[in-house]
């Protein structure tokens, strides 16, 4: 799976023991055993991270299709209404996917307007609006589908230009 940056205080891999934290934060519904089963099921097919901060808990799931390893889908769920730390968390996820996983394209689906604005500020482009795409508390919501290509990422967008000696 992904080797996360060791010095990154924002994100860490989700463990089975985090089921209570995720359930109590309202990110998942049901019994703790059901959340644990879900975490076991997704552990083999995707990477999942958790970020605990003062505002609440953020759950991040990255999925990569084995037939298309250059493309990663990102799912972000948060337990609070503000945009605290979301830009830093999304930026950390982008770095992990582009530099550790060598992805070329990231896809992000969200119905959260704060996350949509933050994604746009980081260079994500809205590709489509998906009608009645996510079920949230027994109601369906429209979501925005955003993408970011590796060359468009500002942390990746650098070049080394050779100059002759003495020329600035």
Short mmCIF file of C-alpha atoms in Angstrom, two decimals:
data_model
loop_
_atom_site.label_atom_id
_atom_site.label_comp_id
_atom_site.label_asym_id
_atom_site.label_seq_id
_atom_site.Cartn_x
_atom_site.Cartn_y
_atom_site.Cartn_z
CA UNK A 1 0.00 0.00 0.00
CA UNK A 2 1.06 3.64 0.26
CA UNK A 3 4.02 4.65 2.40
CA UNK A 4 2.76 7.87 3.92
CA UNK A 5 5.15 10.65 4.79
CA UNK A 6 6.42 9.86 8.28
CA UNK A 7 6.51 13.49 9.39
CA UNK A 8 2.95 14.29 8.26
CA UNK A 9 0.91 15.03 11.40
CA UNK A 10 -2.36 15.36 9.49
CA UNK A 11 -2.97 11.90 8.07
CA UNK A 12 -2.39 8.37 9.24
CA UNK A 13 -3.60 5.00 8.02
CA UNK A 14 -6.95 3.83 9.37
CA UNK A 15 -6.86 0.84 11.70
CA UNK A 16 -9.68 -1.48 12.68
CA UNK A 17 -9.57 0.04 16.15
CA UNK A 18 -10.62 3.40 14.62
CA UNK A 19 -14.13 2.07 14.03
CA UNK A 20 -15.43 3.61 17.26
CA UNK A 21 -13.92 7.02 16.40
CA UNK A 22 -15.47 6.98 12.93
CA UNK A 23 -18.86 5.85 14.21
CA UNK A 24 -18.94 8.32 17.09
CA UNK A 25 -17.99 11.15 14.73
CA UNK A 26 -21.00 10.33 12.56
CA UNK A 27 -19.01 9.38 9.48
CA UNK A 28 -20.41 5.85 9.56
CA UNK A 29 -23.74 4.61 10.90
CA UNK A 30 -24.48 1.30 12.57
CA UNK A 31 -22.77 -0.88 15.10
CA UNK A 32 -19.04 -0.79 15.69
CA UNK A 33 -18.79 -4.37 14.38
CA UNK A 34 -20.36 -3.24 11.07
CA UNK A 35 -17.87 -0.38 10.73
CA UNK A 36 -15.02 -2.79 11.53
CA UNK A 37 -16.28 -5.17 8.82
CA UNK A 38 -16.40 -2.30 6.33
CA UNK A 39 -12.83 -1.29 7.19
CA UNK A 40 -11.69 -4.91 6.73
CA UNK A 41 -13.43 -5.11 3.33
CA UNK A 42 -11.88 -1.93 1.96
CA UNK A 43 -8.41 -2.61 3.34
CA UNK A 44 -7.53 -4.92 0.45
CA UNK A 45 -8.78 -2.71 -2.37
CA UNK A 46 -8.03 0.86 -1.32
CA UNK A 47 -5.99 2.98 1.04
CA UNK A 48 -7.81 4.80 3.79
CA UNK A 49 -6.60 7.54 6.11
CA UNK A 50 -7.93 9.36 9.13
CA UNK A 51 -7.23 12.85 10.35
CA UNK A 52 -8.24 13.87 13.84
CA UNK A 53 -8.13 17.56 14.68
CA UNK A 54 -9.83 19.99 17.01
CA UNK A 55 -12.79 20.48 14.68
CA UNK A 56 -13.51 16.77 14.23
CA UNK A 57 -12.59 13.72 12.18
CA UNK A 58 -11.88 13.45 8.44
CA UNK A 59 -11.95 10.07 6.67
CA UNK A 60 -10.12 9.80 3.33
CA UNK A 61 -10.37 6.81 1.00
CA UNK A 62 -8.27 6.50 -2.17
CA UNK A 63 -9.18 3.82 -4.70
CA UNK A 64 -7.06 2.69 -7.62
CA UNK A 65 -8.39 0.32 -10.26
CA UNK A 66 -5.72 -2.34 -10.99
CA UNK A 67 -6.45 -2.01 -14.72
CA UNK A 68 -5.87 1.77 -14.58
CA UNK A 69 -3.13 2.35 -11.99
CA UNK A 70 -2.53 5.91 -13.21
CA UNK A 71 -6.00 7.05 -12.09
CA UNK A 72 -7.03 7.34 -8.42
CA UNK A 73 -10.46 8.19 -7.06
CA UNK A 74 -10.63 10.09 -3.78
CA UNK A 75 -13.52 10.05 -1.30
CA UNK A 76 -13.43 12.48 1.65
CA UNK A 77 -15.95 12.47 4.49
CA UNK A 78 -15.84 14.85 7.44
CA UNK A 79 -17.69 15.07 10.72
CA UNK A 80 -17.88 18.87 10.97
CA UNK A 81 -19.33 21.70 8.89
CA UNK A 82 -16.38 24.09 8.73
CA UNK A 83 -13.47 23.98 6.32
CA UNK A 84 -10.82 23.74 9.05
CA UNK A 85 -7.70 21.86 7.94
CA UNK A 86 -9.39 20.57 4.75
CA UNK A 87 -6.97 22.35 2.43
CA UNK A 88 -3.96 20.86 4.23
CA UNK A 89 -5.54 17.40 4.26
CA UNK A 90 -6.46 17.50 0.56
CA UNK A 91 -2.99 18.81 -0.29
CA UNK A 92 -1.43 15.90 1.66
CA UNK A 93 -3.64 13.43 -0.22
CA UNK A 94 -2.61 14.98 -3.55
CA UNK A 95 1.08 14.64 -2.64
CA UNK A 96 0.63 11.01 -1.59
CA UNK A 97 -1.21 10.09 -4.78
CA UNK A 98 1.07 11.95 -7.19
CA UNK A 99 4.47 11.30 -5.61
CA UNK A 100 4.11 7.97 -3.78
CA UNK A 101 1.61 6.25 -6.07
CA UNK A 102 2.69 7.92 -9.36
CA UNK A 103 -0.88 8.68 -10.34
CA UNK A 104 -1.51 10.86 -13.36
CA UNK A 105 -5.13 11.79 -12.64
CA UNK A 106 -7.08 12.27 -9.40
CA UNK A 107 -10.87 12.23 -9.37
CA UNK A 108 -12.86 13.68 -6.48
CA UNK A 109 -16.62 13.45 -5.95
CA UNK A 110 -18.15 15.69 -3.32
CA UNK A 111 -21.44 17.25 -2.33
CA UNK A 112 -19.73 19.52 0.20
CA UNK A 113 -19.47 23.13 -1.01
CA UNK A 114 -16.50 23.88 1.27
CA UNK A 115 -14.53 20.94 -0.11
CA UNK A 116 -15.48 21.94 -3.67
CA UNK A 117 -14.09 25.45 -3.16
CA UNK A 118 -10.90 24.11 -1.60
CA UNK A 119 -10.47 21.62 -4.45
CA UNK A 120 -10.87 24.45 -6.97
CA UNK A 121 -8.28 26.55 -5.14
CA UNK A 122 -5.80 23.64 -5.34
CA UNK A 123 -6.24 23.39 -9.10
CA UNK A 124 -9.00 20.79 -9.39
CA UNK A 125 -11.34 21.38 -12.34
CA UNK A 126 -15.04 20.57 -12.15
CA UNK A 127 -15.78 17.98 -14.79
CA UNK A 128 -19.48 17.31 -14.21
CA UNK A 129 -22.44 17.47 -11.87
CA UNK A 130 -23.76 14.02 -10.98
CA UNK A 131 -27.46 14.15 -10.09
CA UNK A 132 -28.66 12.08 -7.09
CA UNK A 133 -25.27 10.43 -6.80
CA UNK A 134 -24.62 10.13 -3.04
CA UNK A 135 -27.05 8.88 -0.42
CA UNK A 136 -26.74 10.99 2.71
CA UNK A 137 -29.03 10.20 5.65
CA UNK A 138 -31.77 8.55 3.53
CA UNK A 139 -31.72 11.34 0.92
CA UNK A 140 -29.88 11.49 -2.38
CA UNK A 141 -27.66 14.49 -3.12
CA UNK A 142 -26.09 15.89 -6.26
CA UNK A 143 -22.32 15.80 -6.34
CA UNK A 144 -19.62 17.58 -8.23
CA UNK A 145 -17.01 15.53 -10.04
CA UNK A 146 -13.59 17.19 -9.99
CA UNK A 147 -10.27 16.12 -11.50
CA UNK A 148 -6.63 17.15 -11.23
CA UNK A 149 -3.92 16.12 -13.65
CA UNK A 150 -0.34 15.70 -12.46
CA UNK A 151 1.10 18.43 -14.73
CA UNK A 152 -1.54 20.90 -13.47
CA UNK A 153 -0.58 20.34 -9.82
CA UNK A 154 1.39 23.31 -8.52
CA UNK A 155 3.64 21.15 -6.28
CA UNK A 156 4.61 19.07 -9.34
CA UNK A 157 4.95 22.00 -11.72
CA UNK A 158 8.68 22.68 -11.63
CA UNK A 159 11.57 22.31 -14.02
CA UNK A 160 15.35 22.30 -13.96
CA UNK A 161 16.82 24.44 -16.69
CA UNK A 162 20.50 24.04 -17.50
CA UNK A 163 22.44 27.29 -17.89
CA UNK A 164 25.96 27.81 -19.06
CA UNK A 165 28.44 28.58 -16.38
CA UNK A 166 28.30 32.24 -15.42
CA UNK A 167 24.97 32.93 -17.10
CA UNK A 168 22.11 33.76 -14.76
#
